[in-house]
Short mmCIF file of C-alpha atoms in Angstrom, two decimals:
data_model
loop_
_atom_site.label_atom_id
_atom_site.label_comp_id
_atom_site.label_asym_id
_atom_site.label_seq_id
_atom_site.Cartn_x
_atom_site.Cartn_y
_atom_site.Cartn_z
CA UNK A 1 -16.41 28.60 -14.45
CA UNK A 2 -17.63 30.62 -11.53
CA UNK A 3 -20.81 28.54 -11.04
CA UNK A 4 -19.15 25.07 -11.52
CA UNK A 5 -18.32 22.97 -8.42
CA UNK A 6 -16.12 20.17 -8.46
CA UNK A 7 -16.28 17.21 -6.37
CA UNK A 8 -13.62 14.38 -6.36
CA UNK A 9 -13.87 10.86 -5.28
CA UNK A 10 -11.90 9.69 -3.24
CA UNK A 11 -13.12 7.68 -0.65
CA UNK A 12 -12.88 3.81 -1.31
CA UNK A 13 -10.59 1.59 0.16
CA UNK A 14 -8.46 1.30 -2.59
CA UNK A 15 -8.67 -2.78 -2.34
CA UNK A 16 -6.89 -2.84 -6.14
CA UNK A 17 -3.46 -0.61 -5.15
CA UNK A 18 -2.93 -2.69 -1.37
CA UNK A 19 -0.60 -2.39 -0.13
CA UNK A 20 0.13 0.48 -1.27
CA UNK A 21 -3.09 2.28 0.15
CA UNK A 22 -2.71 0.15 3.87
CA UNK A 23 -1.49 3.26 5.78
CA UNK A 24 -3.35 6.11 3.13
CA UNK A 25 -6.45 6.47 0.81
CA UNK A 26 -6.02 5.87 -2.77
CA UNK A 27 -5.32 9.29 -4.20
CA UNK A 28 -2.87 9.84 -1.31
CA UNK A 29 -0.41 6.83 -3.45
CA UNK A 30 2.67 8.76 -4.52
CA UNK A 31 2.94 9.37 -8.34
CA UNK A 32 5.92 10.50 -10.46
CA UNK A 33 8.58 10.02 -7.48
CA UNK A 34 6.97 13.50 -6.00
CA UNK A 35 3.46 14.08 -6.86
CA UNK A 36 0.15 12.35 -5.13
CA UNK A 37 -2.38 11.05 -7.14
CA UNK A 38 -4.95 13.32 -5.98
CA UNK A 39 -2.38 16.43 -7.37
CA UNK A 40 -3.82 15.35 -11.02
CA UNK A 41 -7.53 16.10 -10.67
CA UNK A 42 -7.14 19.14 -8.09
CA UNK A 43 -4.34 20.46 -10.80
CA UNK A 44 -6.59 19.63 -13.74
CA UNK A 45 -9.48 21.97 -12.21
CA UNK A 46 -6.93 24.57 -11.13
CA UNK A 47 -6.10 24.91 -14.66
CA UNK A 48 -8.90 24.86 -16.32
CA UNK A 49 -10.58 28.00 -13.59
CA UNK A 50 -12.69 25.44 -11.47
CA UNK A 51 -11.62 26.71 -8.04
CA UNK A 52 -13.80 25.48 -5.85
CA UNK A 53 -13.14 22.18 -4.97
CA UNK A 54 -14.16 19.49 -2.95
CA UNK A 55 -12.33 15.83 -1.78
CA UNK A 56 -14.90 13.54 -0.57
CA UNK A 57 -12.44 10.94 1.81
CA UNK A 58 -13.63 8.25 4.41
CA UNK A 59 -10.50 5.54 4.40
CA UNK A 60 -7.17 6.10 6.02
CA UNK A 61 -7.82 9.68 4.59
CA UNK A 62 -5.06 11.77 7.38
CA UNK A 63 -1.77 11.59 4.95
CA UNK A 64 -4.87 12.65 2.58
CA UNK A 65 -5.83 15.80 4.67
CA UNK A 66 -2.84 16.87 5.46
CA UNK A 67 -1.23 17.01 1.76
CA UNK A 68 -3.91 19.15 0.52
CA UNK A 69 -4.07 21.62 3.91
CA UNK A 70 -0.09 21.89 2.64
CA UNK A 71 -0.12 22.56 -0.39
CA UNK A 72 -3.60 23.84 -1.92
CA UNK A 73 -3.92 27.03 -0.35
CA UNK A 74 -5.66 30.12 -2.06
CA UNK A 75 -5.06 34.00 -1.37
CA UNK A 76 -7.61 35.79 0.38
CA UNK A 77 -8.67 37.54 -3.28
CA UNK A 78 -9.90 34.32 -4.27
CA UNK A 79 -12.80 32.52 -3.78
CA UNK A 80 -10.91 29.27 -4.60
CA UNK A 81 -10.33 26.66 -2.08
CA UNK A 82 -9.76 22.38 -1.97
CA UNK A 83 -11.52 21.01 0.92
CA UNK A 84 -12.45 17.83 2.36
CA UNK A 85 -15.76 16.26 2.69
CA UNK A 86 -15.33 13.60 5.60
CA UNK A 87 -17.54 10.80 5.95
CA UNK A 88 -19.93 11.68 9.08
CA UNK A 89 -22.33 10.55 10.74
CA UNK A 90 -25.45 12.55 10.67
CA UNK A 91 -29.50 12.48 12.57
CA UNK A 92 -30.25 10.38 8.96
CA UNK A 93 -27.64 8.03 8.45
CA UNK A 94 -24.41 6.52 11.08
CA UNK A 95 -22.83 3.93 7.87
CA UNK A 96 -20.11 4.51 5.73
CA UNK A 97 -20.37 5.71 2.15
CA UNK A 98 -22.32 2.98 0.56
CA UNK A 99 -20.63 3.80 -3.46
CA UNK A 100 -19.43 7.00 -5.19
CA UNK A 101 -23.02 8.33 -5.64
CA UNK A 102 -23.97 7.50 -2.30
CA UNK A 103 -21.18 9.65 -0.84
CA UNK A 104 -22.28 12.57 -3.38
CA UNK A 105 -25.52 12.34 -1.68
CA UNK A 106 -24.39 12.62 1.60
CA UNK A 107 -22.41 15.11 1.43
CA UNK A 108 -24.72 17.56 -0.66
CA UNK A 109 -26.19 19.43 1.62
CA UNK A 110 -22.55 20.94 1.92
CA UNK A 111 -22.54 21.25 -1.87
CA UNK A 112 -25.59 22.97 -1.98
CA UNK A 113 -24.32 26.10 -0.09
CA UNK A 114 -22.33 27.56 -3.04
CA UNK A 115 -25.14 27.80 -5.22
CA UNK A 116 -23.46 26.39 -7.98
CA UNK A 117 -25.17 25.50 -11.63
CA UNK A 118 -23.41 22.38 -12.45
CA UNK A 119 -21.23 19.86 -10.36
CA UNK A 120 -18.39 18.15 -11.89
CA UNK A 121 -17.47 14.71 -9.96
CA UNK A 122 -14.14 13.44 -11.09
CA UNK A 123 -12.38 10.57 -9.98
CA UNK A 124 -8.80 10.15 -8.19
CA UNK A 125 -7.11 7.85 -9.49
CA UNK A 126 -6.48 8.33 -13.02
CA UNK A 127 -3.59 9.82 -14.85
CA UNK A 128 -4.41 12.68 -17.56
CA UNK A 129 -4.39 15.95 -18.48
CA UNK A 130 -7.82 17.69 -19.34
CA UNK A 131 -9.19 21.32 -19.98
CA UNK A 132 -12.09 21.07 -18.03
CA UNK A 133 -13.40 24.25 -19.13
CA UNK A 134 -13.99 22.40 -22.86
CA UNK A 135 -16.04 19.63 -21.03
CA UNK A 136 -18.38 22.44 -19.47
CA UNK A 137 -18.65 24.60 -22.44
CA UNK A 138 -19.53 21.44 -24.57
CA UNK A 139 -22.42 20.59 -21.94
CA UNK A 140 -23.63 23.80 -21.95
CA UNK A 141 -23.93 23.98 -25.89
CA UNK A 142 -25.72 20.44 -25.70
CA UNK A 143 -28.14 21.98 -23.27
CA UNK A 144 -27.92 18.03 -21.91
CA UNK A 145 -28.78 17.44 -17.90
CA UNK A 146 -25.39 15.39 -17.49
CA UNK A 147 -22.52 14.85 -19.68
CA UNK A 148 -20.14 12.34 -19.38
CA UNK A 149 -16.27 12.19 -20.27
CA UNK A 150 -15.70 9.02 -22.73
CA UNK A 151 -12.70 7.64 -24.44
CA UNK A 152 -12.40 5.62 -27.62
CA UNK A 153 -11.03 2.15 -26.92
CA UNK A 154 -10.08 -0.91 -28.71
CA UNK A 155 -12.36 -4.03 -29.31
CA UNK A 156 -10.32 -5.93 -26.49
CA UNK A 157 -10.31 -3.22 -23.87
CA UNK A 158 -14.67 -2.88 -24.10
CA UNK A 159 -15.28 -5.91 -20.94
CA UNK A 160 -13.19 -3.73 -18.79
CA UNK A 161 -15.32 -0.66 -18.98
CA UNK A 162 -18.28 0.94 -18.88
CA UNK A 163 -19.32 1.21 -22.61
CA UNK A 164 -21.95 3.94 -23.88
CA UNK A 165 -23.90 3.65 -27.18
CA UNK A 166 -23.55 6.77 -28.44
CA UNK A 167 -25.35 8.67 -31.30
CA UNK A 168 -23.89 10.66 -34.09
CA UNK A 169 -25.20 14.37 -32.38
CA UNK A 170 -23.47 12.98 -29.30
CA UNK A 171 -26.84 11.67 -27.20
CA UNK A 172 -25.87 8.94 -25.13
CA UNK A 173 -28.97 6.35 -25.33
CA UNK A 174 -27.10 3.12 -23.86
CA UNK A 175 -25.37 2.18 -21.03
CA UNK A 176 -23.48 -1.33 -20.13
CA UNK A 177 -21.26 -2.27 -17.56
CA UNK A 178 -18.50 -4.66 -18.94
CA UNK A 179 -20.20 -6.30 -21.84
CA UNK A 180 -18.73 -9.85 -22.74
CA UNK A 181 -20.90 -10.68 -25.47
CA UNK A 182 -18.99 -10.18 -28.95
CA UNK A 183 -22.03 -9.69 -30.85
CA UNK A 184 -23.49 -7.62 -28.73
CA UNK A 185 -20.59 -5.87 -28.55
CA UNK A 186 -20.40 -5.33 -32.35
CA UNK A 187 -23.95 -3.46 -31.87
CA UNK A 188 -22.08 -0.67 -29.34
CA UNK A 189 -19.86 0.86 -32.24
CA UNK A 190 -20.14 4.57 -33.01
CA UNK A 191 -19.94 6.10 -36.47
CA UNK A 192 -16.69 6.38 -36.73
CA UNK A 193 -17.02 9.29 -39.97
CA UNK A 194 -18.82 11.55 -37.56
CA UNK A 195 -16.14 11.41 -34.51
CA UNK A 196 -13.06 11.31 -36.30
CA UNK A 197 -12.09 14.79 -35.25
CA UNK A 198 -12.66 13.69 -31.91
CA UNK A 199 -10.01 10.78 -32.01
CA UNK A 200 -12.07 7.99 -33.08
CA UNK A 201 -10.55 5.76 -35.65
CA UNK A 202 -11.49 2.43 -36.94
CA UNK A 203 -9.17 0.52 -34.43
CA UNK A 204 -10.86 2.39 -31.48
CA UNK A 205 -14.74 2.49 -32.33
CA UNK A 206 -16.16 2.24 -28.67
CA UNK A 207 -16.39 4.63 -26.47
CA UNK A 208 -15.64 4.35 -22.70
CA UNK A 209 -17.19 5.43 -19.24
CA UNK A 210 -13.63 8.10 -18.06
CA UNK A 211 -15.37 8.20 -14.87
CA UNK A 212 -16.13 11.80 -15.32
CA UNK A 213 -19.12 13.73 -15.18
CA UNK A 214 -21.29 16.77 -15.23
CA UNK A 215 -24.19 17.55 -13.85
CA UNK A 216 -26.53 20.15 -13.49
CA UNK A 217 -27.85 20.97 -10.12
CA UNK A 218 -31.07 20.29 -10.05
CA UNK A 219 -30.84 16.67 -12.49
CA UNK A 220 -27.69 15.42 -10.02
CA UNK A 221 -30.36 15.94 -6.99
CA UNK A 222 -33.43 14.43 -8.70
CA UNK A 223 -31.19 11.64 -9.75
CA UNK A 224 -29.65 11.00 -6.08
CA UNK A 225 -33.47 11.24 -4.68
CA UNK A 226 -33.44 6.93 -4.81
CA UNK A 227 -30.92 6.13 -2.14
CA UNK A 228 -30.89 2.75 -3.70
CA UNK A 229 -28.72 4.55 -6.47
CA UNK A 230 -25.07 3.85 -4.86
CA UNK A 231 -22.97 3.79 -7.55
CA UNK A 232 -22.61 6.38 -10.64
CA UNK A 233 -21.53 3.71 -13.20
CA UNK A 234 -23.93 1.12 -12.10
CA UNK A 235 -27.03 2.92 -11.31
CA UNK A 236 -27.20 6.80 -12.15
CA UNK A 237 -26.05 6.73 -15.38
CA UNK A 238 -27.76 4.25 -16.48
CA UNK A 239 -31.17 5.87 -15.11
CA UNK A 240 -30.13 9.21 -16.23
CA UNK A 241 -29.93 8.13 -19.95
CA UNK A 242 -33.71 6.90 -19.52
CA UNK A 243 -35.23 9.80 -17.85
CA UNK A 244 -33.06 12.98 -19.20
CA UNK A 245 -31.31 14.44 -21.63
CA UNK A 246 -27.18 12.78 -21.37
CA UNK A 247 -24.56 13.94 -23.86
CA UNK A 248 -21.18 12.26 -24.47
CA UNK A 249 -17.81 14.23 -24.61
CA UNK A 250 -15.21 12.25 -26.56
CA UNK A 251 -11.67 12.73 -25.17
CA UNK A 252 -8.92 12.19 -27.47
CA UNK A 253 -5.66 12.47 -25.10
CA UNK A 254 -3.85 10.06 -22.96
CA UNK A 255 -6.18 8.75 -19.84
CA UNK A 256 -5.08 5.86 -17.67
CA UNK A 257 -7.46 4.35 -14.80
CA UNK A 258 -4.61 3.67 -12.47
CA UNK A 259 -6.15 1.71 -9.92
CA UNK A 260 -4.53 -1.60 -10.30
CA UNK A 261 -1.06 -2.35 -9.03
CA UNK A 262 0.21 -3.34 -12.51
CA UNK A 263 -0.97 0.01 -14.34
CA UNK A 264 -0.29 2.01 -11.66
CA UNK A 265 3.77 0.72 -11.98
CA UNK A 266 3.65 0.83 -15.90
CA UNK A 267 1.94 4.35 -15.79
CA UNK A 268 4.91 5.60 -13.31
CA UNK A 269 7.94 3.64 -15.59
CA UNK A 270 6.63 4.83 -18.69
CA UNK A 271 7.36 8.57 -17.29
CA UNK A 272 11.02 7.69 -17.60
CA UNK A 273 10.89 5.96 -20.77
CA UNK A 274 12.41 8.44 -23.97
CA UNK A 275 8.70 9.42 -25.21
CA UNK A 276 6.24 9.21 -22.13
CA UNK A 277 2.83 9.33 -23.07
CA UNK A 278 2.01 11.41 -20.23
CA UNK A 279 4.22 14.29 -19.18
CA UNK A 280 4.89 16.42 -16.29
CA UNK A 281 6.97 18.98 -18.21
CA UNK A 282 4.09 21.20 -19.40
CA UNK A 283 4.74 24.60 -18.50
CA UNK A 284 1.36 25.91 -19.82
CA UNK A 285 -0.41 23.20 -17.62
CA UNK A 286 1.51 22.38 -14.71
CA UNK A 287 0.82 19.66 -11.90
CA UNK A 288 1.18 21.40 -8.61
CA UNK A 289 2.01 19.49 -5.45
CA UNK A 290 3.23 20.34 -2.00
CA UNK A 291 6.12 22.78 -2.42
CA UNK A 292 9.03 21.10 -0.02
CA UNK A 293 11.86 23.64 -0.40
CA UNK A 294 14.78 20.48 -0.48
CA UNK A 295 18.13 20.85 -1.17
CA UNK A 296 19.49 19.43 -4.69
CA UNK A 297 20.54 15.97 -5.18
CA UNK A 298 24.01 14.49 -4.67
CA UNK A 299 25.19 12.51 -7.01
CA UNK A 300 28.63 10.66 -7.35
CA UNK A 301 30.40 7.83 -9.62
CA UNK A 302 27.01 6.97 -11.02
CA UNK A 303 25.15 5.75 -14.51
CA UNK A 304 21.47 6.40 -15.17
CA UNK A 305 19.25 5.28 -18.05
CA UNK A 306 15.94 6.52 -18.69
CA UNK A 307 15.88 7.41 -15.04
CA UNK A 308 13.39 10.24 -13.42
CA UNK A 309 15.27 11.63 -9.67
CA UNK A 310 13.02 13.72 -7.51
CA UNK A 311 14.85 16.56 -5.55
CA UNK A 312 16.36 15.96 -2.33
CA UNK A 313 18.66 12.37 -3.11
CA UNK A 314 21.84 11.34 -2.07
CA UNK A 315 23.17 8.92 -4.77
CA UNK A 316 26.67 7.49 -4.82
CA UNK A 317 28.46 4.65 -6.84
CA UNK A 318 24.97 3.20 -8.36
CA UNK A 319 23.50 1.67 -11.90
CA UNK A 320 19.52 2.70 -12.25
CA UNK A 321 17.82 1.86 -15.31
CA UNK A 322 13.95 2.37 -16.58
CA UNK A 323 13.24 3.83 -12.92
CA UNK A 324 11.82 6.92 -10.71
CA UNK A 325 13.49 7.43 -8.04
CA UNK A 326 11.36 9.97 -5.13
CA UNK A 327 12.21 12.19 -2.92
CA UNK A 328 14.70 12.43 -0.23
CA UNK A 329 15.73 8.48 -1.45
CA UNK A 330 19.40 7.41 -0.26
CA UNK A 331 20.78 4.69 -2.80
CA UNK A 332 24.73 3.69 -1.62
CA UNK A 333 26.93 1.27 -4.11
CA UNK A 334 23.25 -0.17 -5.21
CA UNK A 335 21.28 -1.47 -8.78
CA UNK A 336 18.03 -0.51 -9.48
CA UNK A 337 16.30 -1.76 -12.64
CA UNK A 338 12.58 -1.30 -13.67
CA UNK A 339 11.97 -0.37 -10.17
CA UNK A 340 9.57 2.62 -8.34
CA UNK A 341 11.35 3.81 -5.88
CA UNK A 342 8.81 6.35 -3.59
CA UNK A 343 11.86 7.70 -1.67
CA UNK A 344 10.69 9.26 1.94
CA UNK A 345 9.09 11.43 4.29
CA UNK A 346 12.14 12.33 5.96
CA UNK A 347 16.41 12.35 5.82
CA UNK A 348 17.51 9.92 8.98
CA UNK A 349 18.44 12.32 12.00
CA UNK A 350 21.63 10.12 13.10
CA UNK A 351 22.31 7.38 10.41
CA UNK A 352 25.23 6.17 11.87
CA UNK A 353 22.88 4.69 15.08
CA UNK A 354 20.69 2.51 12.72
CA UNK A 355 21.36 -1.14 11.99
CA UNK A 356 20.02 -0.69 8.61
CA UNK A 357 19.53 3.03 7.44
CA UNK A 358 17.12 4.86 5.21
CA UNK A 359 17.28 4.17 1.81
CA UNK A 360 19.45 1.21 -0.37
CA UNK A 361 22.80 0.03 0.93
CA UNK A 362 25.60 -1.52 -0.98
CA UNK A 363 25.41 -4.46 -2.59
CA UNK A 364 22.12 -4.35 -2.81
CA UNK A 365 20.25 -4.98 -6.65
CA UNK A 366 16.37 -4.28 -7.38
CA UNK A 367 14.96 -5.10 -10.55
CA UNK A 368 10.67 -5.19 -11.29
CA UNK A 369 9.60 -3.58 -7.79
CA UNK A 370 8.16 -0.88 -6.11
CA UNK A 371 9.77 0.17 -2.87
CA UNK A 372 7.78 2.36 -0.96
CA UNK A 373 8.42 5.44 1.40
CA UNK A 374 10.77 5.22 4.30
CA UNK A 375 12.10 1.38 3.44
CA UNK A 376 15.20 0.30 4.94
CA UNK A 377 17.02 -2.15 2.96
CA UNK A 378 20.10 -3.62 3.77
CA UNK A 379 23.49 -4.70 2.32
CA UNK A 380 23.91 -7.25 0.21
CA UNK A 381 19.64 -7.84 -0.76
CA UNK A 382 18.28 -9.16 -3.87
CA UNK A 383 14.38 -8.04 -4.39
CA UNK A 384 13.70 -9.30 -7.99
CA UNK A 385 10.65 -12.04 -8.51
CA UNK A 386 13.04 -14.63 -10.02
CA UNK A 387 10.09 -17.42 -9.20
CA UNK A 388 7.30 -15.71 -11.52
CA UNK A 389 5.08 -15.18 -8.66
CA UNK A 390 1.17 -13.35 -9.92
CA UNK A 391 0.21 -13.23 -6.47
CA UNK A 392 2.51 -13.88 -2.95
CA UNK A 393 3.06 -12.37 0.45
CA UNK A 394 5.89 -13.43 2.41
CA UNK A 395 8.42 -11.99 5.12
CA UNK A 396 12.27 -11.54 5.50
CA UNK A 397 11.96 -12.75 9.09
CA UNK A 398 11.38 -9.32 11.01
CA UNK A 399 7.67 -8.43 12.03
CA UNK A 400 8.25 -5.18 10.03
CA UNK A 401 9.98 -6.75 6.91
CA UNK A 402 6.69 -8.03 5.15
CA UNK A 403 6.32 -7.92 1.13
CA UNK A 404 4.41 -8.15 -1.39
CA UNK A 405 3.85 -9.53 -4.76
CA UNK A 406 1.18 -8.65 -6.48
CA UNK A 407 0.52 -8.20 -10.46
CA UNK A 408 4.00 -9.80 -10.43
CA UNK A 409 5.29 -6.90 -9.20
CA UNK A 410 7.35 -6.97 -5.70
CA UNK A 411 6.42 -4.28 -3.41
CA UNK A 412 8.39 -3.01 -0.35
CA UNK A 413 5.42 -1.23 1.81
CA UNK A 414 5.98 1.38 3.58
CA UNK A 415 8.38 1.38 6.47
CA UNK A 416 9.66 -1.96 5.74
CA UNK A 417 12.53 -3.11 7.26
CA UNK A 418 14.68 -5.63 4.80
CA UNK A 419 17.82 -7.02 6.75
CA UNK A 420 21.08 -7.55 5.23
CA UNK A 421 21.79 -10.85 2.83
CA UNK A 422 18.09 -11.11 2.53
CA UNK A 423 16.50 -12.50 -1.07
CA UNK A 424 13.08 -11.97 -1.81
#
């Protein structure tokens, strides 16, 4: 894995998790009550021995820059490191990143100087747990120019991806971009006999884009030679399948594109639930984040039920159900039900001074919501979307109390201010 560089994507504005990404870039969103979505891909490579790592950035990417400069740090033995690749302006070009391939492009002639033989571009904002090292080793025996990661999915799942026709010695010889058309649809199925051991089944015949890709060297900069090429999943691949050898590497474990409010909420609830389908508890292959050294939680007079707490909380006289609860949260005399709680950045240095301090105060019940980091919500609040709302935004009648519904889903953004009594 020496010769394998790996680039993650990272630098859209994250339009589908606002408001959530209004302050940071998308794979800055907390996951898990103490982990950051980018933590899965950089943790994924770690794992697998691809140590050199890059994070390609360009929107509201400082919370971004300074997780990683925490917490990914290699010893001077190494020749590992996670940096960032910064949209610039250069003598060719002054715009923004124009699509994922686009910013690949721009930023190769950094690439470039490590010599590498293949470049593996992930993306970061999914939610799984891969060997990359099996993905390489696969392309390799293929002898293919790219590879691409792809899942088996259901019938109704196919107009929501990228969907490859894919032949039975794994050549990929079609690519198409949502496909609506049930007939046509019908003529995308793989044999199923000849990818069983790969977790296709006869419920799951079609086999989806993950987002995730390898390239050799010199194909990924032939390919990115027509700067009309932005994206990967609308242009490249599709080219690449027409003018050079592209395998397909089924994936048979749990993968979730999390870059919707409403999977993004279930993916986080479900690691509470009895049976996740995702877990953090893998000794073998951890998830590494910024090591914060916080004290252990208080708790008092309290009932949880499939509950995750993060290190760090002060919990007293509560009911929390089906909920994660992050780091450094307060909760006092409070009921929180389905609800992501993000905790915060910091413990309030004088409490006792603040109208309304850090954290949940009493009275106060939650149910279907995601509060992000350093909310203050008062006594005596109800935040539950009683009215059925898809879509809203509203206030609680501060300039700094603003909300959020979106997917259904009530979210608190960051640094909210909620004043006592209020109902939302």
């Amino acid at each position: 894995m020496k010769r394998v560089i790996s680039v993650i994507l990272g630098g859209g504005k994250g339009t589908r998790l606002y408001p959530l990404t209004h302050v940071r870039s998308k794979p800055a969103v907390p996951l898990g009550g103490k982990y950051r979505l980018i933590d899965i891909p950089v943790s994924n490579c770690i794992n697998s021995g691809v140590s050199k790592i890059f994070v390609i950035t360009q929107y509201n990417s400082e919370s971004l820059n300074r997780h990683i400069n925490q917490t990914y740090r290699f010893d001077v033995f190494s020749e590992g490191f996670v940096d960032i690749l910064a949209a610039e302006q250069t003598p060719e070009t002054v715009e923004w990143f124009q699509g994922t391939a686009d910013a690949v492009r721009r930023t190769m002639r950094h690439i470039l100087n490590y010599r590498a033989k293949e470049i593996l571009i992930l993306s970061g904002d999914q939610l799984y747990r891969m060997d990359y090292s099996k993905l390489i080793r696969y392309h390799r025996k293929k002898k293919a120019d790219l590879t691409v990661g792809v899942i088996p999915v259901e019938k109704r799942r196919v107009p929501a991806f990228g969907i490859l026709k894919m032949a039975n010695d794994g050549a990929l010889k079609e690519f198409h971009e949502k496909p609506k058309d049930e007939e046509f649809i019908d003529t995308l199925k793989v044999d199923v006999e000849a990818w069983r051991e790969m977790g296709v089944t006869e419920s799951k015949p079609y086999m989806a884009s993950m987002g995730i890709y390898v390239f050799n060297v010199d194909a990924l900069v032939e390919l990115l030679k027509d700067e009309s090429h932005v994206d990967f999943g609308g242009h490249v691949i599709p080219r690449a399948i027409k003018s050079h050898s592209v395998a397909g590497f089924p994936f048979s474990g749990y993968w979730e594109d999390i870059g919707t409010i409403e999977a993004f909420y279930k993916a986080n609830l479900d690691l509470a639930s009895a049976e996740p389908k995702f877990t953090f508890f893998d000794a073998e292959f951890p998830i590494f984040t910024h090591a914060r050294f916080l004290p252990a939680n208080r708790i008092r007079n309290c009932e949880f039920e499939e509950t995750v707490v993060a290190e760090g909380c002060s919990i007293f006289n509560s009911k929390i159900s089906n909920s994660i609860i992050g780091i450094r949260s307060v909760l006092r005399n409070a009921t929180l039900v389905d609800t992501l709680m993000m905790g915060a950045d910091y413990y309030d240095p004088d409490p006792r001074r603040e109208p309304i301090r850090l954290g949940v105060a009493r009275g106060t019940f939650i149910k279907g919501a995601i509060v992000d980091k350093n909310a203050r919500i008062g006594e005596n609040v109800r935040i539950e979307n009683v009215d059925g709302h898809q879509e809203h935004d509203g206030n609680c009648g501060t300039p700094m109390s603003n909300y959020h519904i979106r997917d259904g889903i009530v979210i608190i953004p960051k640094n909210s201010v909620i004043p006592d009594g209020s109902v939302i």
